[in-house]
PDB file of C-alpha atoms and ligand atoms in Angstrom:
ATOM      1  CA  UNK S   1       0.000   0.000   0.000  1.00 66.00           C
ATOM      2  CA  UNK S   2       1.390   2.906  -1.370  1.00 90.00           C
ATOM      3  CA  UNK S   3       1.235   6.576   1.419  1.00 97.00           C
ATOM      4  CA  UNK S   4       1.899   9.720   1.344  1.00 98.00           C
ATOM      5  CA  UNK S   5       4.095  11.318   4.388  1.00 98.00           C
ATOM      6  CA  UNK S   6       4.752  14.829   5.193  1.00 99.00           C
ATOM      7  CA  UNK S   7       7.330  15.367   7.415  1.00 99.00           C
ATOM      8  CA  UNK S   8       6.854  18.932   8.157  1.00 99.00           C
ATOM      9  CA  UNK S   9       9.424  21.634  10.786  1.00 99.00           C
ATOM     10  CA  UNK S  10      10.664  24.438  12.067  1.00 98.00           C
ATOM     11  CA  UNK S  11      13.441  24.572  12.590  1.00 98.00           C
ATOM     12  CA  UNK S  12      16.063  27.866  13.961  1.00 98.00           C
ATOM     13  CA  UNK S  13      19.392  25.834  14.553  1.00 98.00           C
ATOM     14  CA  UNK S  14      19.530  22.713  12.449  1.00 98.00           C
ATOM     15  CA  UNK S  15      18.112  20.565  15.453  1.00 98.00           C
ATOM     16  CA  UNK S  16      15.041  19.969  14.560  1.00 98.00           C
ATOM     17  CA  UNK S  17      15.889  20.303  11.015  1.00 98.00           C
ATOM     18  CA  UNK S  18      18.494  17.126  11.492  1.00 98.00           C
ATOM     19  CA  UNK S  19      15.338  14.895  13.061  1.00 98.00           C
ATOM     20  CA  UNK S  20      13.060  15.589  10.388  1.00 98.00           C
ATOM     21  CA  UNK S  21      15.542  14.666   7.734  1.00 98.00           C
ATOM     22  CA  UNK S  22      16.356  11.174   9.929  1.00 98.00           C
ATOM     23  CA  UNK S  23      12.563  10.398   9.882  1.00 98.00           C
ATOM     24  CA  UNK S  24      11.838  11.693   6.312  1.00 98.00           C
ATOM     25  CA  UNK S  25      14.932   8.690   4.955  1.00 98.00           C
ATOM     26  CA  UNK S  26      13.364   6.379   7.454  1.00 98.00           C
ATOM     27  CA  UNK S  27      10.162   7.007   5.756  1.00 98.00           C
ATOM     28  CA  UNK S  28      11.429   6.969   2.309  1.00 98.00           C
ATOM     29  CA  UNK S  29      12.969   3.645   3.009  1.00 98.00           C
ATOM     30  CA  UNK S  30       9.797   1.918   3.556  1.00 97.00           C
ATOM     31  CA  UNK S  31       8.454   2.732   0.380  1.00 96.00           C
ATOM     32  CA  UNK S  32       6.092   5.393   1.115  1.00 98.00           C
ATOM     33  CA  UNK S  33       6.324   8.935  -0.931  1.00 98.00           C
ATOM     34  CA  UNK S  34       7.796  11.214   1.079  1.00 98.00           C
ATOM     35  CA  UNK S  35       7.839  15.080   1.238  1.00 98.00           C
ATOM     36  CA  UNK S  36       9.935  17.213   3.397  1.00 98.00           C
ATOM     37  CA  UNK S  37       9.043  20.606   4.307  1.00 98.00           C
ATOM     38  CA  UNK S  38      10.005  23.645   6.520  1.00 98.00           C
ATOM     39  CA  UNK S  39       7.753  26.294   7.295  1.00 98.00           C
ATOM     40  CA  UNK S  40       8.123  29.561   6.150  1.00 97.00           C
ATOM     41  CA  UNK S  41      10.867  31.661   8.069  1.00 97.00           C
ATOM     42  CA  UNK S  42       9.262  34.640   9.678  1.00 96.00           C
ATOM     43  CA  UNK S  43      11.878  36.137  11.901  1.00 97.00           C
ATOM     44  CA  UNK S  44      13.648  39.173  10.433  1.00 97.00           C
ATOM     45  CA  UNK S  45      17.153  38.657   8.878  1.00 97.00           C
ATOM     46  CA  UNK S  46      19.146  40.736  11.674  1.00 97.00           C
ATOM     47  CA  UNK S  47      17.927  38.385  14.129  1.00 97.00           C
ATOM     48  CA  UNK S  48      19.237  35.481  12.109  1.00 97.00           C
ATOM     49  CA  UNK S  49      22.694  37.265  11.564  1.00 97.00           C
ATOM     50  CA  UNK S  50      22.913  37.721  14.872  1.00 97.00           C
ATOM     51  CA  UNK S  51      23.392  33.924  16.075  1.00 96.00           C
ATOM     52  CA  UNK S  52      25.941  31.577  13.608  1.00 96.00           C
ATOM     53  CA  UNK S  53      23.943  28.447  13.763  1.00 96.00           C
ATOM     54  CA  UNK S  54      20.441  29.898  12.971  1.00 98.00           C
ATOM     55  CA  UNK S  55      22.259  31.509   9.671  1.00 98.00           C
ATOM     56  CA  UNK S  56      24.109  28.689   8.911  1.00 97.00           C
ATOM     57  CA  UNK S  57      21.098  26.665   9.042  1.00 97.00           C
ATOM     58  CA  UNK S  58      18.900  28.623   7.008  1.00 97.00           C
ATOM     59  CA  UNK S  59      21.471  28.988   4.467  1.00 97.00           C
ATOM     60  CA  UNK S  60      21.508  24.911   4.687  1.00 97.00           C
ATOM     61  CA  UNK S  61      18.061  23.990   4.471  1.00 97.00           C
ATOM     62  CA  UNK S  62      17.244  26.284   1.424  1.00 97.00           C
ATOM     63  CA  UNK S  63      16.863  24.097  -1.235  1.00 97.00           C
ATOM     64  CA  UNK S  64      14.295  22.474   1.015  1.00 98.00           C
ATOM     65  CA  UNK S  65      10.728  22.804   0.011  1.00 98.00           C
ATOM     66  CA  UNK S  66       8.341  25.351   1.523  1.00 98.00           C
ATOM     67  CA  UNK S  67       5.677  23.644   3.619  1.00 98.00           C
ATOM     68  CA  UNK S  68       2.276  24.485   1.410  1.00 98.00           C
ATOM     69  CA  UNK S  69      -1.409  23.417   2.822  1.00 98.00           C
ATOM     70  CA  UNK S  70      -1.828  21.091  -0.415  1.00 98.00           C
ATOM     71  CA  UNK S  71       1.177  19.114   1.193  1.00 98.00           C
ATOM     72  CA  UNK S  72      -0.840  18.659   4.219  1.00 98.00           C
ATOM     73  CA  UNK S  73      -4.465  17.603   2.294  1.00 98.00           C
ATOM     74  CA  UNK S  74      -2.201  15.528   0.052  1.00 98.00           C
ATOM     75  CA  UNK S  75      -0.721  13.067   3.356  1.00 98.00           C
ATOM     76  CA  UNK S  76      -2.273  10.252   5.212  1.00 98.00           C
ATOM     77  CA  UNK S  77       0.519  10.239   7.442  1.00 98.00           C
ATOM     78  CA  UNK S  78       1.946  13.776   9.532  1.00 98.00           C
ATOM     79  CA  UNK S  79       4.970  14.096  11.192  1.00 99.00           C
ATOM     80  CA  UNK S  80       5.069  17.845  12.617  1.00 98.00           C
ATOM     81  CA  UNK S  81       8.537  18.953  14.900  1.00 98.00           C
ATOM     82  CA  UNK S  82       8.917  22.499  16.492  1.00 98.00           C
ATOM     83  CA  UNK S  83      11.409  23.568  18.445  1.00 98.00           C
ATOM     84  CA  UNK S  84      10.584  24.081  22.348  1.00 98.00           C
ATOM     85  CA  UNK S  85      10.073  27.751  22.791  1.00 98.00           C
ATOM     86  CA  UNK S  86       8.898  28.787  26.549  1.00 98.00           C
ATOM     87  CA  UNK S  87       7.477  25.678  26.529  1.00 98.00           C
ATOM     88  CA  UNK S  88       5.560  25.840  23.411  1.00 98.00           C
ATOM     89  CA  UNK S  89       5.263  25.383  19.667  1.00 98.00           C
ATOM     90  CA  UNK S  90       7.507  27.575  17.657  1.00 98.00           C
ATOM     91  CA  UNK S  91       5.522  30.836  16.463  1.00 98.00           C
ATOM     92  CA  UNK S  92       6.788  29.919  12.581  1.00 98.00           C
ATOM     93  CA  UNK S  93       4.965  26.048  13.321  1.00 98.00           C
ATOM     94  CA  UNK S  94       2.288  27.971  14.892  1.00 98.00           C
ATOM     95  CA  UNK S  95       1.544  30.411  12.133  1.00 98.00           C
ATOM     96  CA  UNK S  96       1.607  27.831   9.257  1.00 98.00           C
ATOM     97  CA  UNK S  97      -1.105  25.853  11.452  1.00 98.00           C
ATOM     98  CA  UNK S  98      -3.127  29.218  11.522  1.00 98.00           C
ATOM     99  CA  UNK S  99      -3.117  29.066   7.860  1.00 98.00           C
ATOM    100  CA  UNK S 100      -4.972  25.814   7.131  1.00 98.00           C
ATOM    101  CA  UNK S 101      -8.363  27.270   8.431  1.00 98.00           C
ATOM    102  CA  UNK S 102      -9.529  27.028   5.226  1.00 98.00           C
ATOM    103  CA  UNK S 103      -9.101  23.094   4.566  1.00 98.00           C
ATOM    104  CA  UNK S 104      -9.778  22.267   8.149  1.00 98.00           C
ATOM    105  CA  UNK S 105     -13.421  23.703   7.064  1.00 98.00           C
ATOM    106  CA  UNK S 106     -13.809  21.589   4.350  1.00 97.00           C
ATOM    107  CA  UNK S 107     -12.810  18.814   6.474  1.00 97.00           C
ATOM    108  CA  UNK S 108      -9.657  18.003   4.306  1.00 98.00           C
ATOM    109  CA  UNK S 109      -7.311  17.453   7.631  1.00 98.00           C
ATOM    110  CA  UNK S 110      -9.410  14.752   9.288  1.00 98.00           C
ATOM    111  CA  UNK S 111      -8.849  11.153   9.431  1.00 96.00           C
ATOM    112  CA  UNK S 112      -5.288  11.037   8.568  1.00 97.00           C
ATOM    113  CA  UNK S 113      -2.331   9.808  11.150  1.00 98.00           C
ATOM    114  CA  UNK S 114      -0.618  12.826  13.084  1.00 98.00           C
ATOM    115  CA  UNK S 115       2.711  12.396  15.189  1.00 98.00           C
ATOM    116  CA  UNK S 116       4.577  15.339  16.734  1.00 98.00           C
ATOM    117  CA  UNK S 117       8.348  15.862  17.512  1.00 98.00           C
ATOM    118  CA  UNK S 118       9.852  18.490  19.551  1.00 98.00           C
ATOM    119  CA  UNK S 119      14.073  19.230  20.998  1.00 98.00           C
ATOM    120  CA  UNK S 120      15.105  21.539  24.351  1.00 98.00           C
ATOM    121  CA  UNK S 121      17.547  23.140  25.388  1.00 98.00           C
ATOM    122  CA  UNK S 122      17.040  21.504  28.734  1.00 98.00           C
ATOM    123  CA  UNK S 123      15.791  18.579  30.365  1.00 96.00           C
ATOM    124  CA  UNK S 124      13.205  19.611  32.293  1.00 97.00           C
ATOM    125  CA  UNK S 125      12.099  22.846  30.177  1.00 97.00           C
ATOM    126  CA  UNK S 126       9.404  21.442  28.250  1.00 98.00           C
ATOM    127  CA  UNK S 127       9.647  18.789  26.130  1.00 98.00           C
ATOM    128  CA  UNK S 128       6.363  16.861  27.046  1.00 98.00           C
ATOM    129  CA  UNK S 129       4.210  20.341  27.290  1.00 98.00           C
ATOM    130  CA  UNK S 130       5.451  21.276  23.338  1.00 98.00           C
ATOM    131  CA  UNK S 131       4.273  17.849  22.122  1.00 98.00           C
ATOM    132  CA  UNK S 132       1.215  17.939  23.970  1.00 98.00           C
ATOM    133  CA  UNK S 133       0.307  21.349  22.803  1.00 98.00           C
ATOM    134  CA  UNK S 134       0.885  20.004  18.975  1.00 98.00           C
ATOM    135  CA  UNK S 135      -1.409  17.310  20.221  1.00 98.00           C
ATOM    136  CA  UNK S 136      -4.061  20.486  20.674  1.00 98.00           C
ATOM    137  CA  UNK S 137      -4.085  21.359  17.088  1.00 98.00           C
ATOM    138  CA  UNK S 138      -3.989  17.364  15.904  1.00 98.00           C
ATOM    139  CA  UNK S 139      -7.571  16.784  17.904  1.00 98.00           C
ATOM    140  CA  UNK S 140      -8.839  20.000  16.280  1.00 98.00           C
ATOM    141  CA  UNK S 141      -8.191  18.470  12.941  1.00 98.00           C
ATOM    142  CA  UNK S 142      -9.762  14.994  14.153  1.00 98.00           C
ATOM    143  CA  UNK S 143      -6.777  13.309  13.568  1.00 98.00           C
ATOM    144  CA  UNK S 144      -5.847  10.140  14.655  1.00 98.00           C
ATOM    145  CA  UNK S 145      -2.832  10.953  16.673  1.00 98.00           C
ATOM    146  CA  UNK S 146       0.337   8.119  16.964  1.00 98.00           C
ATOM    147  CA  UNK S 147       2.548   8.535  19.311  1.00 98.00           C
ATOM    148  CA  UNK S 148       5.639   6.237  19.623  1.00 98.00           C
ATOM    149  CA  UNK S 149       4.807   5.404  23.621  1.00 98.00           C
ATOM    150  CA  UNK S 150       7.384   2.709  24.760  1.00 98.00           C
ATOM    151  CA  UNK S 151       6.789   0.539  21.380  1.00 97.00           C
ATOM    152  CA  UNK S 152      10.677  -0.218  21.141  1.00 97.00           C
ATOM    153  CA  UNK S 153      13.878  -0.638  23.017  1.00 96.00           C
ATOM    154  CA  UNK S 154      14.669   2.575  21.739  1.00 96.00           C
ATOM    155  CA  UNK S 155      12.237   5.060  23.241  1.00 96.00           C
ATOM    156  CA  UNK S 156      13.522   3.221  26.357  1.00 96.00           C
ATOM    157  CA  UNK S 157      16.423   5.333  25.668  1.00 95.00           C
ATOM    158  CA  UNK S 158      15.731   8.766  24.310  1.00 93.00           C
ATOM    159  CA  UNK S 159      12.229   7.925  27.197  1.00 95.00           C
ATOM    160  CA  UNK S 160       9.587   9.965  25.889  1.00 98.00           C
ATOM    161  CA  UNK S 161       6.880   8.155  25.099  1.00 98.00           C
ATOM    162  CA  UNK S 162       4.943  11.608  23.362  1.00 98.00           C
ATOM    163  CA  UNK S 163       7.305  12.027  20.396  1.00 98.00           C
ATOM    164  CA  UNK S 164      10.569  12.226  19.524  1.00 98.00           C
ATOM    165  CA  UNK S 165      12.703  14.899  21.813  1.00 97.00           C
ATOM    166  CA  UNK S 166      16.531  15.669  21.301  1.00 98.00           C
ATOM    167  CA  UNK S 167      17.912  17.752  25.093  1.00 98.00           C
ATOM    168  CA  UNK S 168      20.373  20.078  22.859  1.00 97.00           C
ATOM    169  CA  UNK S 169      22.534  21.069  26.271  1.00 96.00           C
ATOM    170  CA  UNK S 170      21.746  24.586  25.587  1.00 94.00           C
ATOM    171  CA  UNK S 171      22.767  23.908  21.927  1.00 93.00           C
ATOM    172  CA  UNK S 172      25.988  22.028  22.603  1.00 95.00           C
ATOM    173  CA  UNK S 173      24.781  19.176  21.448  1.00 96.00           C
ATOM    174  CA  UNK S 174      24.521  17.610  18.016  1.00 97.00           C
ATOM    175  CA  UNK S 175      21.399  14.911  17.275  1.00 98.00           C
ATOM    176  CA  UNK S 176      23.031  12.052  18.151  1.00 98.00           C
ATOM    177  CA  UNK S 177      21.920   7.943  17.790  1.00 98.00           C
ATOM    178  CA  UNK S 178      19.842   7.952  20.626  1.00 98.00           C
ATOM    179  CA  UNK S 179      17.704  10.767  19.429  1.00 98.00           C
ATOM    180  CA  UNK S 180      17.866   9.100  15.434  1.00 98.00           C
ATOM    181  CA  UNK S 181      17.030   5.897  16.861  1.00 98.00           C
ATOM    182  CA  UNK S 182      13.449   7.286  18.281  1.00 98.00           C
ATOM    183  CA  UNK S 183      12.808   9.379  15.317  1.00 98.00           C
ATOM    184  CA  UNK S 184      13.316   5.833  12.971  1.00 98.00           C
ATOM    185  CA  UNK S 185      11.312   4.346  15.361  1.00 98.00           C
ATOM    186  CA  UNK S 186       8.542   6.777  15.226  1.00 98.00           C
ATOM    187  CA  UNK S 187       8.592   7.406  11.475  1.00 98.00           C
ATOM    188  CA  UNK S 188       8.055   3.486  10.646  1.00 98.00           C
ATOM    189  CA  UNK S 189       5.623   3.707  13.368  1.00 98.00           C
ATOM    190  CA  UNK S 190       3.244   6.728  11.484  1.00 98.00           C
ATOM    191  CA  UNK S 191       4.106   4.757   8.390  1.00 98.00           C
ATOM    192  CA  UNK S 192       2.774   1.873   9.547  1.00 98.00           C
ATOM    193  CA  UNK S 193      -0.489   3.290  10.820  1.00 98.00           C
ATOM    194  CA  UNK S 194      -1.023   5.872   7.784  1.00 98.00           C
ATOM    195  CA  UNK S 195      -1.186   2.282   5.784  1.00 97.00           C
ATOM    196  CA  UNK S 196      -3.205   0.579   8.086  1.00 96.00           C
ATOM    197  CA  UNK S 197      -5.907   3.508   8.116  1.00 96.00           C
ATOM    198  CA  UNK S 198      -5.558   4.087   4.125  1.00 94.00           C
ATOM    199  CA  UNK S 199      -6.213   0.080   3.753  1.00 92.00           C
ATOM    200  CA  UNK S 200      -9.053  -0.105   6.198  1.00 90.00           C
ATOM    201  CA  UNK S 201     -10.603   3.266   4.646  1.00 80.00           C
ATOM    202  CA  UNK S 202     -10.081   2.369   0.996  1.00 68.00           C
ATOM    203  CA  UNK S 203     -11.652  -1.350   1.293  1.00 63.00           C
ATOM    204  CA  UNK S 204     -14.128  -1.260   3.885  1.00 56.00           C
ATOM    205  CA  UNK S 205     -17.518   0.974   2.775  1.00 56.00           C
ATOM    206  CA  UNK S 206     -18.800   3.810   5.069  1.00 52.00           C
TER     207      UNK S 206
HETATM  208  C1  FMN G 301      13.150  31.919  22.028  1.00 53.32           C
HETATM  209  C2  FMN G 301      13.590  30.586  22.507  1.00 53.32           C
HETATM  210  C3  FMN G 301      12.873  29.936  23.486  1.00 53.32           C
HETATM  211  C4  FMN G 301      13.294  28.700  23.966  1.00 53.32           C
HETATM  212  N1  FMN G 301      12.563  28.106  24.963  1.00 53.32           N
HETATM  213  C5  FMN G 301      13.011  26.951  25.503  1.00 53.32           C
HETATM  214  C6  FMN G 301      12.297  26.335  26.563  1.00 53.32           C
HETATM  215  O1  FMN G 301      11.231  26.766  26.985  1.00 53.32           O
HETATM  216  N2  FMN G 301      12.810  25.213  27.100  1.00 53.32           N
HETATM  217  C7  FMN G 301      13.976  24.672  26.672  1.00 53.32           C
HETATM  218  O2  FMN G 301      14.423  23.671  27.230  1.00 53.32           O
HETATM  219  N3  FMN G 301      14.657  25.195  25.613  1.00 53.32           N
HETATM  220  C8  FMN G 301      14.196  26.322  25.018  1.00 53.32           C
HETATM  221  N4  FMN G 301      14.856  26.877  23.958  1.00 53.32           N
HETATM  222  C9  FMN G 301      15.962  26.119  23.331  1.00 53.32           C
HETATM  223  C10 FMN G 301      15.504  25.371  22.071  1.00 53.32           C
HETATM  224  O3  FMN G 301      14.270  24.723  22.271  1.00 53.32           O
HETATM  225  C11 FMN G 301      16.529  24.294  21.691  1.00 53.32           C
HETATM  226  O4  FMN G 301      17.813  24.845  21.574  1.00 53.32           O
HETATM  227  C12 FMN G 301      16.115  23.545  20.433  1.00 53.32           C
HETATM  228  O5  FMN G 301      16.829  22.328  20.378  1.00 53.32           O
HETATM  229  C13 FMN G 301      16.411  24.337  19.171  1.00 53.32           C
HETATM  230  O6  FMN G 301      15.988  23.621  18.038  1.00 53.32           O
HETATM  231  P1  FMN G 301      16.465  24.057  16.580  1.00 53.32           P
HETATM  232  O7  FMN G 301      17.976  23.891  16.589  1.00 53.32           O
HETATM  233  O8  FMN G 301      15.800  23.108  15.650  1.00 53.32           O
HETATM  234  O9  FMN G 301      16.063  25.465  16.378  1.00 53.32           O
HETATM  235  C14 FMN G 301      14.456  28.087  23.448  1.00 53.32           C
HETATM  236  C15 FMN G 301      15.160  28.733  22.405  1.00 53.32           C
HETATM  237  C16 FMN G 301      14.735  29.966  21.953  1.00 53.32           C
HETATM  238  C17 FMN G 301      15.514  30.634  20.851  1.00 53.32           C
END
């Protein structure tokens, strides 16, 4: 069974960016079609100059595709991944979600598998409340939300059973094995589900 998987970010410093390009192979690798996309960047470009990583990472993610609501409509499976900022979704995540208002209306965001992924700068600062607050907007959609729980030896390791979360050590450190181990983990997992659903909705009648 052939699916479609968005595997959409935000992404300021390349971590989250690195995750979502782990899951989007992952996903690619199992034979679904795959699309990668990063929201639109919406903070101006002196704030970017002013910290190396964020303008190194925009300047490497460029040729990556714009995140467009017909990418969205077009996927039975979701993978979304902010940033933790004060505890929340990134505003740039935030505002593309705004945008889909339209297709949410028409009921063109419902029924399809939705997964979130978030990284900290800390341990403690708010890795579980970003993913839940993700979950907000997937139950608004009527979604069918997947989360990897503690389906695998390796969530037992990167432990959060809500999604996939990297603890950056205040940027100092890289996505490592641990963290690409529970993003693989969680991709196959959408995958999985996305074809599970798309069977069960394509051969059983309503
Ligand atoms: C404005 C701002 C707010 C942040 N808020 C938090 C926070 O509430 N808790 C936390 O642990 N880290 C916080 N961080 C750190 C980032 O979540 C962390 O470095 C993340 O891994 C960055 O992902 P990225 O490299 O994909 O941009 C914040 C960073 C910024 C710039």
């Amino acid at each position: 069974m052939d699916v479609n998987i968005a595997v959409v970010y935000y992404s300021a410093t390349g971590t989250i960016a690195d995750i979502a390009k782990e899951m989007a192979e992952t996903a690619e690798k199992t034979g679904a079609q795959v699309r990668l996309r990063r929201v639109e960047e919406s903070a101006p470009a002196a704030a970017i100059d002013s910290t190396p990583a964020w303008a190194a990472n925009v300047a490497a993610t460029a040729g990556i595709p714009v995140a467009a609501t017909e990418d969205l409509v077009w996927a039975d499976g979701v993978l979304l991944g902010s940033p933790t900022r004060f505890g929340n979704v990134a505003a740039q995540l935030k505002q593309f979600l705004d945008s889909l208002g339209p297709v949410w209306q028409q009921g063109l965001l419902a029924d399809k598998i939705y997964s979130g992924f978030t990284s900290a700068g800390t341990g403690h600062g708010g890795h579980e409340s970003t993913l839940l607050a993700l979950s907000h907007t997937f139950h608004h959609f009527g979604g069918i939300i997947v989360p990897p729980g503690y389906t695998d030896p390796a969530k037992f390791a990167d432990g959060n059973p809500y999604g996939t979360s990297h603890f950056d050590q205040g940027g100092t450190a890289p996505v490592d094995e641990t963290t690409r181990a529970a993003a693989r983990v969680q991709a196959e997992r959408v995958v999985r589900f996305a074809r599970a659903v798309k069977a069960g909705t394509t051969s059983v009648p309503m």
